[in-house]
C-alpha cells in the first residue's frame, strides 16, 4: 500500500552537501565540501568546567522543561553582544533562541509563506535556506548579484513585477556559498527598496564575526529603522555547532509569531546548552576567542587562494573573500562541476557542486570550496588534487569543443 | 505598515499551558498545571561525569556538525531499548533522533498534511499535538473515547465518512490529558481499521515506561505488521526534558521523508546531548532508574487520588490512571474550569482547563491535574485549595441553576 505524503514532499530532496558529508568522513579524504568549523578550536576544556558549574549550581532547572523564548540570561547576553559588536539596538524581548540559525529559517518560512508566495534571494544562495523554505512551497525568484550584493535595478524590477513577495532572503557578510560581502551602498539600497515595498528582509548572519581582512560593514539590522529585518545569528561558528544554539531577532509582532510556531515545533531549545553558552559568555573572553578563530581561518583562506593561483588551470575564476568559510569557483561555461566531482572523489578530495545553490537550477559550471576545516598544508594538497581532476575534465571538454568551435583560450582570473 | 503573515498563522494561538507555566514559577504556587517531571530525580551527578568523559574522549566530534538521522550509537541503543522493554522489532536505520518527541509531531505533520486533510484523534487529546499539527491546516476530527480507548464503531464511521484522513493520532499509554490506558482489544481494533483503510497511525508514547499499577499492554508499534505505525518516544520523562532528546521510529519510506524535513528544519539534534544519553544507557542502570521514578510517581498519584476522594465536592469525577503524569477531572456540566482557574490562582494553586485539549472546542467542564512535580504533602494541600475554589464556583452556579432547574444532586464518582 502506497503512503500518500503531503504535496510539499514532491519538492523535498536530499541535499548534496549532507550526502557528501557522509562520504567524506573517511580521514584520507580532504573535504572542502561541508561548512565545518575547525574542531581543534572548540572550547572542550572550558565546556567540561562549565557543565560542572551549571549542573552543580542549578542542575534541576538546567535539565527541566523551560520557556520557548529561551533562557533569560542568554537572551540578555545575546542582545548585549549584538549591541557591543555590531551596533544593533535590540532588547532581550526581541530575541528567540533557536536550534541553530537553521531553525530560524524554518520558523520564518512557517510564519510568512503560503504556497505560491515569492522569496527573493541572492543568486546563488544558501542551499540550506532553499531546503528549509521549500517545504512551504514558495517560488524562489533569484535576484542578479555581483561582488557587492544584489543589483538594485534587478531587485526593484522584481519587487514591482512580483505581487506576492513575502521576504528578501540575504546573507550580506561573506555569503554562503560565494564568500562575498555586500557593500554599504547596496545594503542601504536594499533597505530602501524593502521599506518602499513593505517587504520583510531576512538577514542570515552566521559569518558576521569572521572577517579576516578589509573594513567591517554595518549589518542590515543595525540600520533597520522600520523593524523590517529578521536577523538570524548563531554560535555554531564562534563557539561550536554541536550544541545547536542560534537565535532570531525581530520586532515584537514577528517575534511573537515565531515563538508560537517554535512552541508547536519543539517546545524549546536545550536549556543545558543555553546555560553553557550564557556561562561561557559571562566567564570567558568572547572577543579573544573570535580573534583566535580569525587568525587561523585567515591563514587557511590565504593558503587556499595561493594554491588556487598556483594550481588552477586557465579559465577558472575564484572569489577572494574577506571572511567566512567559503570561496566560490566558476569553471568555463561548458564544464560541469558535477562531472568533476567523481574524479575529485577518486583523488580523495571533495567539494560541493554549485548548481545546488541555485533554487531554479542551472550554473552547473560553479563549485564551492570550504577552507575552515583543513590545515593549510592539506588545503594546498586538496586544491592540487582538485586542479588535477579539473584539468582532466577540461581537457575532455576541450577535445569535444575543438571539433565544433574555434579554440579561444579563456582569460584567467584568480580573483573576481 | 502591517506585516502579512501566512494563512496558517490565523489558527496559531498561545497555549494555555505554556502561559500558565510562566505564572506558576513562583515557589509559593502549587502547580498541578504543567507536565513537569520531578527535578529532584534528574541524574545531575551522572551528567557531570558523563560530560567530562564524552568531551575528553572525543570532544571534537561531540561538538561538531553531525548527521541528521542522529548519533549511530544512540540509535542502536534506542532500537535495543524498544526491543528489550516493549518487544518492538525495529532496526537502528528506522530511528530518527528528534528534539524531544514534540519535534516528531512537527515532522509528521510536515510530511503528511496538506491543508484540509483530516487528523483523527482521541477526544480529548494532547494540546501540544494540536499546536504542532495545526500549522499544517488539517481538520481535526475527534473520535469518541472511553476508559479503554477510541470507540471502534465511531472510529470506523469516521474513517468511512472522511475521504481525506491522513493519520490517526493516539497516546495509548496513560494519555495526556486523561491518564487513560487503552485495552489490548481496542489497540487491535484500531490497527485492523487503520490497515483496512490504509491510514497511518501516529503512536505518541512519552509515558510508556511510567506504569505504577496493573499489567503492561503491548504498544501499537509492537503489533504493527504492516509498517503503518509512526512511533514517537522520548527521554524527557525517563531521563530529563532539558536535553530535548526524543525519537521517531517508522518504516524506511516514512523515515526517509522525516529525515529530509528535519534536515531543512534544524540540520540535526545536539550531538553532545545525544552522546550523553547514549553513554548514560551504556554505563548506568536504565531499568533501575525507571523503577525509582515509578516508585516516587506511584506515591504521588496515590496521594492525589486520596486527596480527591477526601476533598472534592459531590459531582466531581476523576480518572484513576495506572501510570503517566496526569489525572483528568470532570466537573458538573454547568461549571466551567476557566471560571475556576482565577479562584484557584488566587489560592496559589494552578491546573490546566480541559477545553484546550479539544481541538474543536467545548468540554469546558473538564480540567487536567499533574501529580509528578509536587511532593505528596503539597499535592494534598493543592487539591484541598482547588476543592475550595471549586466549591465556591459550584455554589454560585448552583445558586443560579436553582432558580430555573430542579435540584438533582450529581452522583459522586472519585474514579471512573
Coordinates of N, CA and C in Angstrom, one line a residue, chain B residues 176-248:
Chain B
X176 N -2.2 11.8 27.8 CA -2.2 13.2 28.1 C -3.4 13.8 27.3
X177 N -4.4 14.3 28.0 CA -4.6 14.7 29.4 C -5.3 13.7 30.3
X178 N -5.9 12.6 29.8 CA -6.9 11.9 30.6 C -6.2 10.9 31.5
X179 N -5.0 10.5 31.3 CA -4.4 9.4 32.1 C -4.8 8.0 31.7
X180 N -5.7 7.9 30.7 CA -6.2 6.6 30.4 C -5.2 5.7 29.6
X181 N -5.4 4.4 29.8 CA -4.5 3.4 29.0 C -5.5 2.5 28.2
X182 N -5.2 2.4 26.9 CA -6.0 1.6 26.0 C -5.9 0.2 26.3
X183 N -7.1 -0.5 26.2 CA -7.1 -2.0 26.4 C -6.5 -2.6 25.1
X184 N -6.0 -3.9 25.3 CA -5.4 -4.6 24.2 C -6.4 -4.8 23.0
X185 N -7.6 -5.1 23.4 CA -8.7 -5.3 22.4 C -8.9 -4.0 21.5
X186 N -8.9 -2.9 22.1 CA -9.1 -1.6 21.4 C -7.9 -1.3 20.5
X187 N -6.7 -1.6 21.0 CA -5.5 -1.4 20.2 C -5.5 -2.3 18.9
X188 N -6.0 -3.5 19.1 CA -6.1 -4.4 17.9 C -7.1 -3.9 16.9
X189 N -8.2 -3.4 17.4 CA -9.3 -2.9 16.6 C -8.8 -1.7 15.8
X190 N -8.1 -0.8 16.5 CA -7.5 0.4 15.8 C -6.6 0.0 14.7
X191 N -5.7 -1.0 15.0 CA -4.7 -1.4 13.9 C -5.5 -2.0 12.7
X192 N -6.5 -2.9 13.0 CA -7.3 -3.5 12.0 C -7.9 -2.5 11.1
X193 N -8.6 -1.5 11.7 CA -9.3 -0.5 11.0 C -8.3 0.4 10.2
X194 N -7.2 0.7 10.8 CA -6.2 1.6 10.1 C -5.6 0.8 8.9
X195 N -5.4 -0.5 9.0 CA -4.9 -1.3 7.9 C -5.9 -1.4 6.8
X196 N -7.1 -1.6 7.2 CA -8.2 -1.7 6.2 C -8.4 -0.5 5.4
X197 N -8.2 0.7 6.0 CA -8.4 2.0 5.3 C -7.1 2.6 4.9
X198 N -6.0 1.8 5.1 CA -4.7 2.3 4.6 C -4.3 3.7 5.2
X199 N -4.5 3.8 6.5 CA -4.2 5.1 7.1 C -3.1 4.9 8.1
X200 N -2.2 5.8 8.2 CA -1.0 5.7 9.1 C -1.5 6.0 10.6
X201 N -0.9 5.4 11.5 CA -1.2 5.6 12.9 C 0.0 6.3 13.6
X202 N -0.1 7.4 14.2 CA 1.0 8.0 15.0 C 0.8 7.7 16.4
X203 N 1.7 6.9 17.0 CA 1.6 6.4 18.4 C 2.6 7.3 19.2
X204 N 2.0 8.2 20.0 CA 2.8 9.0 20.8 C 3.0 8.4 22.2
X205 N 4.2 8.0 22.6 CA 4.4 7.1 23.7 C 5.3 7.7 24.8
X206 N 5.1 9.0 25.2 CA 6.0 9.5 26.2 C 6.0 8.9 27.5
X207 N 4.8 8.3 27.9 CA 4.6 7.8 29.2 C 4.7 6.3 29.3
X208 N 5.1 5.6 28.2 CA 5.0 4.2 28.1 C 5.8 3.5 29.3
X209 N 6.9 4.1 29.7 CA 7.7 3.5 30.8 C 7.1 3.7 32.2
X210 N 6.1 4.6 32.3 CA 5.7 5.1 33.6 C 4.4 4.4 34.1
X211 N 4.4 3.1 34.3 CA 3.3 2.3 34.8 C 3.5 2.1 36.3
X212 N 2.4 2.4 37.1 CA 2.5 2.2 38.5 C 1.7 1.1 39.1
X213 N 0.7 0.6 38.3 CA -0.1 -0.5 38.7 C -0.7 -1.1 37.5
X214 N -1.3 -2.3 37.7 CA -1.9 -3.0 36.5 C -0.9 -3.7 35.6
X215 N -1.4 -4.3 34.6 CA -0.5 -5.1 33.7 C -0.1 -4.3 32.5
X216 N 1.1 -4.4 32.0 CA 1.5 -3.7 30.7 C 0.7 -4.2 29.6
X217 N 0.4 -3.4 28.6 CA -0.4 -3.7 27.4 C 0.6 -3.4 26.3
X218 N 0.7 -4.3 25.3 CA 1.6 -4.1 24.2 C 1.4 -2.8 23.4
X219 N 2.5 -2.2 23.0 CA 2.4 -1.0 22.2 C 1.8 -1.3 20.8
X220 N 1.3 -0.3 20.2 CA 0.8 -0.5 18.8 C 1.9 -0.9 17.9
X221 N 3.1 -0.2 18.1 CA 4.2 -0.5 17.2 C 4.7 -2.0 17.3
X222 N 4.5 -2.6 18.5 CA 4.9 -4.0 18.7 C 4.0 -4.9 17.9
X223 N 2.8 -4.4 17.5 CA 1.8 -5.3 16.8 C 1.7 -4.8 15.3
X224 N 2.6 -4.0 14.9 CA 2.5 -3.3 13.6 C 3.1 -4.1 12.4
X225 N 2.3 -5.1 12.0 CA 2.9 -6.0 10.9 C 3.0 -5.2 9.6
X226 N 2.1 -4.3 9.4 CA 2.1 -3.6 8.1 C 3.0 -2.4 8.0
X227 N 3.7 -2.0 9.0 CA 4.5 -0.8 9.0 C 3.7 0.5 8.9
X228 N 2.5 0.5 9.5 CA 1.6 1.6 9.5 C 1.9 2.6 10.6
X229 N 2.6 2.2 11.7 CA 2.7 3.0 12.9 C 4.0 3.8 12.9
X230 N 3.8 5.1 13.1 CA 4.9 6.0 13.4 C 5.0 6.2 14.9
X231 N 6.1 5.7 15.5 CA 6.2 5.7 17.0 C 7.0 6.9 17.4
X232 N 6.5 7.6 18.4 CA 7.3 8.8 18.9 C 7.7 8.5 20.4
X233 N 9.0 8.4 20.7 CA 9.5 8.2 22.0 C 10.3 9.4 22.5
X234 N 10.6 9.4 23.8 CA 11.3 10.5 24.4 C 12.1 10.0 25.6
X235 N 13.2 10.7 25.9 CA 13.9 10.6 27.2 C 13.5 11.7 28.2
X236 N 12.5 12.5 27.8 CA 12.2 13.6 28.7 C 11.6 13.2 30.0
X237 N 10.9 12.0 30.0 CA 10.3 11.6 31.2 C 11.2 10.6 32.0
X238 N 12.0 9.8 31.3 CA 12.8 8.8 31.9 C 14.2 9.3 32.3
X239 N 14.6 10.4 31.7 CA 16.0 10.9 31.9 C 15.8 12.4 32.4
X240 N 15.6 13.3 31.4 CA 15.3 14.7 31.8 C 14.9 15.4 30.5
X241 N 14.0 16.4 30.7 CA 13.5 17.1 29.5 C 14.5 18.1 28.9
X242 N 15.4 18.7 29.7 CA 16.2 19.8 29.4 C 17.2 19.5 28.2
X243 N 17.5 18.2 28.0 CA 18.4 17.9 26.9 C 17.6 17.8 25.6
X244 N 16.3 17.8 25.6 CA 15.5 17.7 24.4 C 15.9 16.6 23.5
X245 N 15.8 15.3 24.0 CA 16.1 14.2 23.1 C 14.9 13.2 23.1
X246 N 14.4 13.1 21.9 CA 13.3 12.1 21.6 C 13.7 11.4 20.4
X247 N 12.7 10.6 19.9 CA 13.0 9.9 18.6 C 11.7 9.5 17.9
X248 N 11.8 9.3 16.7 CA 10.7 8.8 15.8 C 11.2 7.5 15.2

